[in-house]
PDB file of C-alpha atoms in Angstrom:
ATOM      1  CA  UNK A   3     -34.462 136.803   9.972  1.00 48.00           C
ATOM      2  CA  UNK A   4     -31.549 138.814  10.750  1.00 52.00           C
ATOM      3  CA  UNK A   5     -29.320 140.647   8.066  1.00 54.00           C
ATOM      4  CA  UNK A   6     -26.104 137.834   8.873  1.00 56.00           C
ATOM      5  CA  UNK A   7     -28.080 135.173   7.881  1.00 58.00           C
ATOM      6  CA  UNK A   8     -29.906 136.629   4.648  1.00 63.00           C
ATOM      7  CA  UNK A   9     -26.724 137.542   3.376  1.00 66.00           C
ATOM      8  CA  UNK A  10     -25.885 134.402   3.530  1.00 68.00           C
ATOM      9  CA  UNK A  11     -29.342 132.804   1.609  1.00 71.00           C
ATOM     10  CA  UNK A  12     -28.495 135.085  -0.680  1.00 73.00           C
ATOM     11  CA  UNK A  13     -25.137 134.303  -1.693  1.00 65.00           C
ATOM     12  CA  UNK A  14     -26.027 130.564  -1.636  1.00 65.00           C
ATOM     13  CA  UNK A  15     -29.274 131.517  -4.033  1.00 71.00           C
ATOM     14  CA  UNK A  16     -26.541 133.308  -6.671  1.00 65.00           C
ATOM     15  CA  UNK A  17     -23.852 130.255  -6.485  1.00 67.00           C
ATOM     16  CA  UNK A  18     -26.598 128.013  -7.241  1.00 64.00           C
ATOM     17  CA  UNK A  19     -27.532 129.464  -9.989  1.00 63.00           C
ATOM     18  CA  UNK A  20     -24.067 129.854 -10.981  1.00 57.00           C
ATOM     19  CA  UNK A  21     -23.153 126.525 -10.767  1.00 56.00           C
ATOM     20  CA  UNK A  22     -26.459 125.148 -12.361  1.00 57.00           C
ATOM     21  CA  UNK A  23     -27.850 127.810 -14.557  1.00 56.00           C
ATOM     22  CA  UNK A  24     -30.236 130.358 -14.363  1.00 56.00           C
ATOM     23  CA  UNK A  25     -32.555 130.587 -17.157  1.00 54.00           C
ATOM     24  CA  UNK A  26     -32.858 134.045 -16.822  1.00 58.00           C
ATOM     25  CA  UNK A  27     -29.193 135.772 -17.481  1.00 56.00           C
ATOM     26  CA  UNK A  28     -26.320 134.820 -18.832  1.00 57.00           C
ATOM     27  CA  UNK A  29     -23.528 133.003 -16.593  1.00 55.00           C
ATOM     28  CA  UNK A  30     -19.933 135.196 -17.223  1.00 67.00           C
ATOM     29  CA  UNK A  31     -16.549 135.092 -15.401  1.00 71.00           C
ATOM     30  CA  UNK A  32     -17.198 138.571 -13.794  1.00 74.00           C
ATOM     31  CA  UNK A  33     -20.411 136.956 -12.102  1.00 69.00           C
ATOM     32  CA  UNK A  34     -18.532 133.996 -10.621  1.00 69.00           C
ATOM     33  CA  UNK A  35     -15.417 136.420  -9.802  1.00 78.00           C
ATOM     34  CA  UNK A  36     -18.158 138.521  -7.682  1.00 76.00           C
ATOM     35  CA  UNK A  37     -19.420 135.216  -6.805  1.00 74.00           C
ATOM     36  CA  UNK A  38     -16.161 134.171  -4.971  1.00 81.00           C
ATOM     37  CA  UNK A  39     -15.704 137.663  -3.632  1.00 85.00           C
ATOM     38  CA  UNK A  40     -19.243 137.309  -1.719  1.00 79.00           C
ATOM     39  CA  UNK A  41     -18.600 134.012  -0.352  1.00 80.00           C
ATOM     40  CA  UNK A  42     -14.949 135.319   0.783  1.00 83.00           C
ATOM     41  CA  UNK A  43     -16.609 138.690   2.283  1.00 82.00           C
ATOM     42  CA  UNK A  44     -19.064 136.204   4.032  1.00 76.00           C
ATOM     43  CA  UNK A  45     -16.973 133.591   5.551  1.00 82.00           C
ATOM     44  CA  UNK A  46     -14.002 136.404   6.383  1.00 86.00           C
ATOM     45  CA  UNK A  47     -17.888 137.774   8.144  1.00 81.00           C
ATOM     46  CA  UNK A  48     -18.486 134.168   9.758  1.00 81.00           C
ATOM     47  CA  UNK A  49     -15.111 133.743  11.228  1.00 81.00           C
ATOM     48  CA  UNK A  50     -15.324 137.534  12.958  1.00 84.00           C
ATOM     49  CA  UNK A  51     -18.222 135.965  14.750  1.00 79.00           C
ATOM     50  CA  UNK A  52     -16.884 132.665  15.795  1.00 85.00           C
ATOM     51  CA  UNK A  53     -13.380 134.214  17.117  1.00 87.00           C
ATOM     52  CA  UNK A  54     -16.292 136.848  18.936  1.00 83.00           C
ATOM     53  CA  UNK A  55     -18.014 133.708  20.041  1.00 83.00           C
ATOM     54  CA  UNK A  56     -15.016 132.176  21.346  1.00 87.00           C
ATOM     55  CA  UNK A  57     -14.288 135.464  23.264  1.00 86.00           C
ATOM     56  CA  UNK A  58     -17.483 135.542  24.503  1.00 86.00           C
ATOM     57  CA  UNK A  59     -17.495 132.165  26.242  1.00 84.00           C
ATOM     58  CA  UNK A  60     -13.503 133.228  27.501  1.00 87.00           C
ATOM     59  CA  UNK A  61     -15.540 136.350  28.880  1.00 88.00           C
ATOM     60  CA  UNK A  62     -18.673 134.208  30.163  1.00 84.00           C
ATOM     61  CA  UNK A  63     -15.979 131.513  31.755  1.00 86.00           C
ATOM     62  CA  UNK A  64     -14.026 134.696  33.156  1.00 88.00           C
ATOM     63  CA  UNK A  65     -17.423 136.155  34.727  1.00 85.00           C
ATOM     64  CA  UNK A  66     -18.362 132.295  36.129  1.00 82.00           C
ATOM     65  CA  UNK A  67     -14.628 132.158  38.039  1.00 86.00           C
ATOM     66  CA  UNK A  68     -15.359 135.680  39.069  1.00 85.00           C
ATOM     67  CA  UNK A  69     -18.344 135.298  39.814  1.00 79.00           C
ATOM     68  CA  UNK A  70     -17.486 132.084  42.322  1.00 84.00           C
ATOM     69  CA  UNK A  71     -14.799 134.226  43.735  1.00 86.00           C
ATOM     70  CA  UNK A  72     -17.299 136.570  44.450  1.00 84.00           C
ATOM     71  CA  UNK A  73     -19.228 134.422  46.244  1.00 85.00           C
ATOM     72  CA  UNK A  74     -16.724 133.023  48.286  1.00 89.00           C
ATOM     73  CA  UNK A  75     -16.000 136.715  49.469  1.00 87.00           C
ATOM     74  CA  UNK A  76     -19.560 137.345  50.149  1.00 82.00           C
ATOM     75  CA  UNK A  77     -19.302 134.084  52.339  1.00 87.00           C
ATOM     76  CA  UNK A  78     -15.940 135.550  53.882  1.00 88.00           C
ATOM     77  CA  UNK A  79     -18.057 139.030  54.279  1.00 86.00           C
ATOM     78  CA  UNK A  80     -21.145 137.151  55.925  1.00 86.00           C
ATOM     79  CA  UNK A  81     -18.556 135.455  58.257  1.00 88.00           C
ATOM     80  CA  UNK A  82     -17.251 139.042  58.857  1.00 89.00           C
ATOM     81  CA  UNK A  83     -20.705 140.759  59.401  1.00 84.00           C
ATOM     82  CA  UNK A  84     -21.753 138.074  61.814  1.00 87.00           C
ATOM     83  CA  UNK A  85     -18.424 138.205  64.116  1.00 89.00           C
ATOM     84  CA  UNK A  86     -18.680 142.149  63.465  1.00 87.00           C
ATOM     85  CA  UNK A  87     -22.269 141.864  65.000  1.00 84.00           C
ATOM     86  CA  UNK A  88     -21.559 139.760  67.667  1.00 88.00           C
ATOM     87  CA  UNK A  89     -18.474 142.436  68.615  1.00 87.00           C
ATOM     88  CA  UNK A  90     -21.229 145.064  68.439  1.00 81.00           C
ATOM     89  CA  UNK A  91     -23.311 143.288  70.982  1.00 85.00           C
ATOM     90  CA  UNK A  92     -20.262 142.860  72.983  1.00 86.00           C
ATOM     91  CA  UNK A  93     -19.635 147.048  72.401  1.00 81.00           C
ATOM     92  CA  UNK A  94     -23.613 147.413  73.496  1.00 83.00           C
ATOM     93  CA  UNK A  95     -23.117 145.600  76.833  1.00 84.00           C
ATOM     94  CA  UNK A  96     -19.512 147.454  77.501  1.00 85.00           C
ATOM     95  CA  UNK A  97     -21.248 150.410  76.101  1.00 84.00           C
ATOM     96  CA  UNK A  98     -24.067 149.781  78.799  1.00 85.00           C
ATOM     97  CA  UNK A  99     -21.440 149.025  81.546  1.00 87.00           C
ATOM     98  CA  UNK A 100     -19.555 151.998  80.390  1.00 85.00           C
ATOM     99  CA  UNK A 101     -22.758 154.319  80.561  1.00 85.00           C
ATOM    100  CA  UNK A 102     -23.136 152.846  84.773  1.00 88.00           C
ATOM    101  CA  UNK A 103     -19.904 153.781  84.891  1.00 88.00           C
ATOM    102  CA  UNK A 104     -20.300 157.336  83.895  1.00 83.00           C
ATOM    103  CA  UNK A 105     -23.073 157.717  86.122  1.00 85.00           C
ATOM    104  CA  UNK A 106     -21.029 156.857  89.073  1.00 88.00           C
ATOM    105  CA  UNK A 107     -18.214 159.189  88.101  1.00 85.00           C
ATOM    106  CA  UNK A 108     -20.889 162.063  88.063  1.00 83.00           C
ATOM    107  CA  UNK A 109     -22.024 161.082  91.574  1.00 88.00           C
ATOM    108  CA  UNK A 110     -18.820 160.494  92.485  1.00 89.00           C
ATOM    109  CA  UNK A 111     -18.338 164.583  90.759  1.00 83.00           C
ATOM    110  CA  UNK A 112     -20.413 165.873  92.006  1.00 88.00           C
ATOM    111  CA  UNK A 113     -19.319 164.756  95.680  1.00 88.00           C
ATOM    112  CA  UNK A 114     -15.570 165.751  94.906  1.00 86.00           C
ATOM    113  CA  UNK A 115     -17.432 169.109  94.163  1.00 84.00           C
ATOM    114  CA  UNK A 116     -18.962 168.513  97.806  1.00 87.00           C
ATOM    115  CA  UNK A 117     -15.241 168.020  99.144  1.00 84.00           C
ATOM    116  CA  UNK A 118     -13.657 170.630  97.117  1.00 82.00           C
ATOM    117  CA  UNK A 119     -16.022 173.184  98.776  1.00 86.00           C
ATOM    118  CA  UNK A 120     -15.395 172.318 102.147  1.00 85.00           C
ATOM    119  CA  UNK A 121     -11.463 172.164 101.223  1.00 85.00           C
ATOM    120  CA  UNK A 122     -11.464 175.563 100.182  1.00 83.00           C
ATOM    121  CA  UNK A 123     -13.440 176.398 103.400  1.00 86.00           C
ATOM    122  CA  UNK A 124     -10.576 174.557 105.292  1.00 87.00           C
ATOM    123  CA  UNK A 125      -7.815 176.559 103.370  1.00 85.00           C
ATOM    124  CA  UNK A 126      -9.361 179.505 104.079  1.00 89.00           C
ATOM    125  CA  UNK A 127      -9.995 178.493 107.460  1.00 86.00           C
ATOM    126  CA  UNK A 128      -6.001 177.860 107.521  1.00 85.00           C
ATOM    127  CA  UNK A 129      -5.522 181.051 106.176  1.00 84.00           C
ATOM    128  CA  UNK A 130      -6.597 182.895 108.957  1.00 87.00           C
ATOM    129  CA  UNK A 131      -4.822 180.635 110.978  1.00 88.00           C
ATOM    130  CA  UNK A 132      -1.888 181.311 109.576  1.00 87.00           C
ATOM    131  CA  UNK A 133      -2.293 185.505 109.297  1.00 87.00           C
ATOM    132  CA  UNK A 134      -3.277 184.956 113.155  1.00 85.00           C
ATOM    133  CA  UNK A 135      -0.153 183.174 113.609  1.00 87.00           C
ATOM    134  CA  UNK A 136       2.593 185.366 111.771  1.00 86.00           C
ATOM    135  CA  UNK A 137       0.989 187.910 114.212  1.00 89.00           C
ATOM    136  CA  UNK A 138       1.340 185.957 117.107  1.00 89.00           C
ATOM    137  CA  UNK A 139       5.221 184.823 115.730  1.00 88.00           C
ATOM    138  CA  UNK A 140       5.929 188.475 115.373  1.00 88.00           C
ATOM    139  CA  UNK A 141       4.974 189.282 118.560  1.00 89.00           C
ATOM    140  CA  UNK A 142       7.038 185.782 119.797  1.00 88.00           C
ATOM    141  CA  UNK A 143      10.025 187.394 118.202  1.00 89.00           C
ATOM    142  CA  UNK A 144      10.201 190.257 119.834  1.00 87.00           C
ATOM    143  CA  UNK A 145       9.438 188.852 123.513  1.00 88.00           C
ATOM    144  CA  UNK A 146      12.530 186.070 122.925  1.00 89.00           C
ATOM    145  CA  UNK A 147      15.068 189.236 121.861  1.00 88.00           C
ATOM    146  CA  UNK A 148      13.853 190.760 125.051  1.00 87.00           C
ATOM    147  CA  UNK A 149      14.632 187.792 126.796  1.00 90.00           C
ATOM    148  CA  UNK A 150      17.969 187.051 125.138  1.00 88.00           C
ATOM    149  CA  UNK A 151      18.815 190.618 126.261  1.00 86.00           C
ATOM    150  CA  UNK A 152      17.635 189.414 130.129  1.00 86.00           C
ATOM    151  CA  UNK A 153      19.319 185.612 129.318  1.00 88.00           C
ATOM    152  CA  UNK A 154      22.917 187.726 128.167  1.00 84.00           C
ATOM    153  CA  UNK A 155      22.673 190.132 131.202  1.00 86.00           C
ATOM    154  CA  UNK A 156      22.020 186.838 133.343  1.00 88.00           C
ATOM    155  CA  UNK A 157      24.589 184.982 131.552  1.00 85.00           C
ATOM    156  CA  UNK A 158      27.255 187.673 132.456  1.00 86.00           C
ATOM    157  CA  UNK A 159      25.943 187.967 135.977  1.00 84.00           C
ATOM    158  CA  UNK A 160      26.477 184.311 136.152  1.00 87.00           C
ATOM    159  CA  UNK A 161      29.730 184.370 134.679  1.00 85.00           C
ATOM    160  CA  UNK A 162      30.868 186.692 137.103  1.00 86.00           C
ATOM    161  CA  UNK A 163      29.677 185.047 139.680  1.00 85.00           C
ATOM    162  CA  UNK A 164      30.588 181.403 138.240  1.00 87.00           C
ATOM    163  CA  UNK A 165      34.449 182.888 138.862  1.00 87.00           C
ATOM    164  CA  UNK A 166      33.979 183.456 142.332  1.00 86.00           C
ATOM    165  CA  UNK A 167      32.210 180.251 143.566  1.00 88.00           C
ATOM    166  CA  UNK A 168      35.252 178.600 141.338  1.00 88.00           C
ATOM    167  CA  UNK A 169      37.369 180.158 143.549  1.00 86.00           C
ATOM    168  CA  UNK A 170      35.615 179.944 146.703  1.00 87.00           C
ATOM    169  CA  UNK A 171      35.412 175.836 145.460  1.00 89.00           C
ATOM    170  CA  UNK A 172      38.783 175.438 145.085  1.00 87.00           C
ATOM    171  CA  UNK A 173      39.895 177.266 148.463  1.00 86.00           C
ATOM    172  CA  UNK A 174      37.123 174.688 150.118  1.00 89.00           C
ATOM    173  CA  UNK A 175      38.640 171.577 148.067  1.00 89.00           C
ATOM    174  CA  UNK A 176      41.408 172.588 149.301  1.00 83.00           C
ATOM    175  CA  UNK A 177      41.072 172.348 152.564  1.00 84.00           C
ATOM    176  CA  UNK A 178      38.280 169.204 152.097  1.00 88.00           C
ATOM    177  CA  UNK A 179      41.342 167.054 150.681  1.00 85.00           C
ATOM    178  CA  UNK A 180      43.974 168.154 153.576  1.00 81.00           C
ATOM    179  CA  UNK A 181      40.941 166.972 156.410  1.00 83.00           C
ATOM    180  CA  UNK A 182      40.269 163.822 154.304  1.00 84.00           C
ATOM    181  CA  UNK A 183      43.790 163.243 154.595  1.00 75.00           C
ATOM    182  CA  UNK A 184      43.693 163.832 158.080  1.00 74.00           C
ATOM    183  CA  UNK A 185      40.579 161.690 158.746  1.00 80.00           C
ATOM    184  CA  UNK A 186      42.226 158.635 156.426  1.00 74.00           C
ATOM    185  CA  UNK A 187      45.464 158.377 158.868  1.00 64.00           C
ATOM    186  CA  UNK A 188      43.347 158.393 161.426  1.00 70.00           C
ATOM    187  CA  UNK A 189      41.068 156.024 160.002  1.00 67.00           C
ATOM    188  CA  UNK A 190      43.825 153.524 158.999  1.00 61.00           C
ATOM    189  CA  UNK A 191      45.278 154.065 162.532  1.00 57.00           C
ATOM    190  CA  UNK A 192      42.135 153.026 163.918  1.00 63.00           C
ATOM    191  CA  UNK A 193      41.921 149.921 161.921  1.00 62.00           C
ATOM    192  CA  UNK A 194      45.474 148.830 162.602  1.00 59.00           C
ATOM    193  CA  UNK A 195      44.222 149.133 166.410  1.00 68.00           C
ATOM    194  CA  UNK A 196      40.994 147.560 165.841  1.00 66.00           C
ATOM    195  CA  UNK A 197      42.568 144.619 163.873  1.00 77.00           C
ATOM    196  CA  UNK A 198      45.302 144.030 165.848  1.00 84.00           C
ATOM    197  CA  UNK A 199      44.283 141.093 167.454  1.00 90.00           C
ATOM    198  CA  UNK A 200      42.663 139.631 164.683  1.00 93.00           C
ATOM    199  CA  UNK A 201      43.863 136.473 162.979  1.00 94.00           C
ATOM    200  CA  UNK A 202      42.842 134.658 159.093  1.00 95.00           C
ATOM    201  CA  UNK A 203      42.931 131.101 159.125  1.00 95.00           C
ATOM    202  CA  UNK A 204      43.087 129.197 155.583  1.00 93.00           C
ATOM    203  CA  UNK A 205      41.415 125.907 154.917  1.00 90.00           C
ATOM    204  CA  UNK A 206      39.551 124.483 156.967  1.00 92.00           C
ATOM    205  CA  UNK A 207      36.541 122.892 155.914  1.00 90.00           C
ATOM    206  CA  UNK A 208      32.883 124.710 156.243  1.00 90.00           C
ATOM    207  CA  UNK A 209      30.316 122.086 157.210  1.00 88.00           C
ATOM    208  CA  UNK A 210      26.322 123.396 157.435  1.00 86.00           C
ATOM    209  CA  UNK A 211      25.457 124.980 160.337  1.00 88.00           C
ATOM    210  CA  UNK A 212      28.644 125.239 161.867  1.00 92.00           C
ATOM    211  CA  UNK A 213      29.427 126.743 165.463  1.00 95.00           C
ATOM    212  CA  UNK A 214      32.599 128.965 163.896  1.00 94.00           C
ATOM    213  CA  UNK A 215      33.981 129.911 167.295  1.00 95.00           C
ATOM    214  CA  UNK A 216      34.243 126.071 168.137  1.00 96.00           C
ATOM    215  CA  UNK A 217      36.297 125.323 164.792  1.00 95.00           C
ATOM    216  CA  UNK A 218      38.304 127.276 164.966  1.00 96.00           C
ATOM    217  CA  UNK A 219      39.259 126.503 168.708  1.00 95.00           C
ATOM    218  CA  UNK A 220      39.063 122.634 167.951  1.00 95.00           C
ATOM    219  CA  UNK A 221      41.708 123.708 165.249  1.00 96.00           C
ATOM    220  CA  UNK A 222      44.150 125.590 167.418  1.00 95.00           C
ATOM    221  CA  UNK A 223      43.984 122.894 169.552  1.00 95.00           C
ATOM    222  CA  UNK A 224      44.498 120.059 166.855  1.00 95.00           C
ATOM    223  CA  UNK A 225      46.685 121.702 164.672  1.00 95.00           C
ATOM    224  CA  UNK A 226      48.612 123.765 166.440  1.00 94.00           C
ATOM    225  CA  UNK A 227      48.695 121.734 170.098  1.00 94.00           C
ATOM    226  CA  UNK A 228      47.834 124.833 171.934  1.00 94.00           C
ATOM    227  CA  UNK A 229      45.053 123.480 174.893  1.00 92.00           C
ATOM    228  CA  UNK A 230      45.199 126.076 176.784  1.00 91.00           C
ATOM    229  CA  UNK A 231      41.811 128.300 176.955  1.00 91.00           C
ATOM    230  CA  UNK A 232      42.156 130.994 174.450  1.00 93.00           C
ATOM    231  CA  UNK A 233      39.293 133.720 174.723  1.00 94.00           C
ATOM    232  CA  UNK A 234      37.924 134.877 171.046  1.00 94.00           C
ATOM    233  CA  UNK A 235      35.831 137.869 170.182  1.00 92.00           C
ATOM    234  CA  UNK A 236      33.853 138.409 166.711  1.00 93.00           C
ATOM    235  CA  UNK A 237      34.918 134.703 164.669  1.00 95.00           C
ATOM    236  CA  UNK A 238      32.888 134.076 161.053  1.00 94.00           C
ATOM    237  CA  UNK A 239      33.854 133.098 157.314  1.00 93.00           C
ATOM    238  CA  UNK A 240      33.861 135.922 154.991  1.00 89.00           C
ATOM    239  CA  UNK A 241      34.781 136.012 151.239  1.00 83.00           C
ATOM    240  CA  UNK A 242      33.866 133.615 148.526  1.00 76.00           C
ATOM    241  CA  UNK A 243      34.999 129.735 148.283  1.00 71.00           C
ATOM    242  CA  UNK A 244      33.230 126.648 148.700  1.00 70.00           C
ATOM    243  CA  UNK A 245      30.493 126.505 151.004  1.00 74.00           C
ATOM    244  CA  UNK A 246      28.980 123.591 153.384  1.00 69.00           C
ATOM    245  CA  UNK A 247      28.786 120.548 150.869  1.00 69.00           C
ATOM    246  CA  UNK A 248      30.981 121.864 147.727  1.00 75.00           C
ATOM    247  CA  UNK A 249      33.790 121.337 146.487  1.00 78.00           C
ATOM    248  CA  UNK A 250      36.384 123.625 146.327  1.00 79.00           C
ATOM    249  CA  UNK A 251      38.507 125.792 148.750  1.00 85.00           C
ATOM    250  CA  UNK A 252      36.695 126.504 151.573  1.00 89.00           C
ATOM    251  CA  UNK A 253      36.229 130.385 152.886  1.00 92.00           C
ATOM    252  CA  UNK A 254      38.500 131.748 155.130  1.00 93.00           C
ATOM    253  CA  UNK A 255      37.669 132.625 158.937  1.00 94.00           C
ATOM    254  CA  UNK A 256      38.684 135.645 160.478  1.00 95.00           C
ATOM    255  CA  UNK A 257      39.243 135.370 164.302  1.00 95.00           C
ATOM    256  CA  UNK A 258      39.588 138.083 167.014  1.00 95.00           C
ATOM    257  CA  UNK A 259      41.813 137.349 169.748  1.00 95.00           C
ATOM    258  CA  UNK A 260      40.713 139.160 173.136  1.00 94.00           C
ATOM    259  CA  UNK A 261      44.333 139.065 174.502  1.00 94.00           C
ATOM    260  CA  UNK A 262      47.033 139.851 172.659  1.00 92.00           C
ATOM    261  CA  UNK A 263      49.076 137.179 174.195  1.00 94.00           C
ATOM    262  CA  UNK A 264      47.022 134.168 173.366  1.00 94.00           C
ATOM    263  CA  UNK A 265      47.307 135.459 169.301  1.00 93.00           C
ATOM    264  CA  UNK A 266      51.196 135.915 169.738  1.00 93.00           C
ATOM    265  CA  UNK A 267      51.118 132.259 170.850  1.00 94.00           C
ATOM    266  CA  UNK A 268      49.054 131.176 168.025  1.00 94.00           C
ATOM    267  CA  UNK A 269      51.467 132.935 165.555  1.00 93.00           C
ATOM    268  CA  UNK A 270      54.203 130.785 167.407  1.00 94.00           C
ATOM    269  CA  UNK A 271      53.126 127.748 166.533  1.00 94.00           C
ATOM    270  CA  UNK A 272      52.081 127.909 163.300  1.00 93.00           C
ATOM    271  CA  UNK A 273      55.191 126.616 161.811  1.00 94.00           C
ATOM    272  CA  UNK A 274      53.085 123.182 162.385  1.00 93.00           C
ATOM    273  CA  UNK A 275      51.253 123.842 159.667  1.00 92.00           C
ATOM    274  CA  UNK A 276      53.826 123.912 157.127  1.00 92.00           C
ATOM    275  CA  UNK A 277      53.036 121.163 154.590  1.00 91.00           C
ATOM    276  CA  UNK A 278      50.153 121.122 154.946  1.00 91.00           C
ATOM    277  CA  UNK A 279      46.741 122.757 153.135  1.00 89.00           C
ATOM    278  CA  UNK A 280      45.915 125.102 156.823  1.00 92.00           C
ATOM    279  CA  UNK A 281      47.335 128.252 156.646  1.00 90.00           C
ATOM    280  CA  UNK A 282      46.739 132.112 159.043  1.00 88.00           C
ATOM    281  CA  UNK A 283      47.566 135.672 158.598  1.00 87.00           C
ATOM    282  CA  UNK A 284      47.215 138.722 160.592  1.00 85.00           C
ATOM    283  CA  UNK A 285      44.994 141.198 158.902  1.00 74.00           C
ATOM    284  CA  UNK A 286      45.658 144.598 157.707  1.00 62.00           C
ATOM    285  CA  UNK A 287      43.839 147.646 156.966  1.00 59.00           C
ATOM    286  CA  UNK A 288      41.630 146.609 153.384  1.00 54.00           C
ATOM    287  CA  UNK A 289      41.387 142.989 153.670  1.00 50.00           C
ATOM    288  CA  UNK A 290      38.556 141.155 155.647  1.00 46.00           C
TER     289      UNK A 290
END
């Protein structure tokens, strides 16, 4: 039996035989004042232990909440550890993919290693080129001040003799533009003769295939009542106008008169064709 609870037989035992007699001593106040001060020691004893009791179940409630708390985190943790594994095997395959990928950087290494030797075999390839060509650019410079030296002597030669042809160019202009001159009188002289006896007639129709000659002597005759026999040289359209079939104004017809006589006659008579849409001119030098 523990100590609490024999206390507590005991105390009973001695207010029992307080309150109904022992036999065997003598019942005084100072036994039932010590009396009363046991039984207040005890219950003042008994009430310590319930308020511990009623802390204890507080605590033992306290631990059950925590303890459900607890579990739910270990839940939450599980959840955790199973999406952290999954993420691992996730890492493992990346990890995996990652570790294909490194190979292939160290073959692809070890051929920019490949590369990077024959670069440096190219520079120094280059290198030589390019001692071989300051040489060769040296050299280059000296030759081109030897011939700027020749090119300057040249040049002044030239110069020199650039004045002189000048000259000698503008004595032979000279005399170029008095014979052109010359040659254009004569020229225009010799057109004025040649065209002399030539004749423009205005308007009259062009039909396809046309004997020229015969128009224009059907017109002289026609138009200007001239029967007589007139004897023509070179006759044809030139210029531009309607041709055979179009509308428009036709081309004019240049006419060369053999005599001199039968044009002045035709000239004579052309005040007939005033009114009218027929028209003639002598030509002139520049216009045929």
């Amino acid at each position: 039996m523990e100590p609490s609870q024999t206390d507590t037989s005991t105390v009973l035992t001695e207010s029992r035989d307080v309150l109904y007699g022992d036999p065997s001593q003598d019942i005084t106040l100072q036994n039932v004042y010590q009396l009363l001060i046991n039984m207040n020691g005890r219950l003042t004893s008994i009430e310590t232990g319930m308020t511990q009791v009623t802390q204890m179940n507080r605590t033992l409630s306290t631990l059950a909440k925590n303890f459900s708390e607890l579990k739910t985190k270990v839940n939450e943790v599980e959840s955790k550890v199973q999406k952290i594994n999954v993420r691992c095997e996730k890492s493992e395959s990346e990890i995996s993919q990652i570790k294909t990928q490194h190979g292939n950087l160290d073959k692809q290494l070890k051929n920019l290693h490949v590369n990077n030797k024959e670069v440096n075999n190219n520079l120094q390839s280059l290198s030589d080129f390019m001692d071989d060509f300051k040489v060769k650019h040296d050299n280059n410079v000296k030759d081109v001040k030897q011939i700027r030296s020749s090119v300057s002597r040249v040049a002044n030669d030239l110069d020199d003799r650039t004045t002189e042809l000048r000259s000698e160019i503008k004595s032979a202009l000279s005399g170029a533009r008095e014979e052109h001159e010359e040659l254009r009188n004569k020229v225009i002289d010799l057109q004025c003769r040649s065209m002399k006896n030539n004749l423009v007639f205005t308007g009259i129709q062009e039909s396809e295939h046309e004997n020229t000659e015969q128009v224009v002597k059907d017109f002289i005759r026609k138009e200007l009542h001239i029967s007589d026999w007139i004897e023509l040289g070179n006759v044809h359209r030139f210029g531009s106008g309607a041709r055979a079939g179009k509308r428009g104004r036709p081309r004019p017809i240049v006419t060369r008169f053999i005599f001199y006589k039968d044009l002045a006659r035709v000239l004579s008579n052309t005040y007939r064709l005033k009114g009218k849409s027929f028209g003639s001119q002598p030509t002139i030098p520049g216009r045929n």
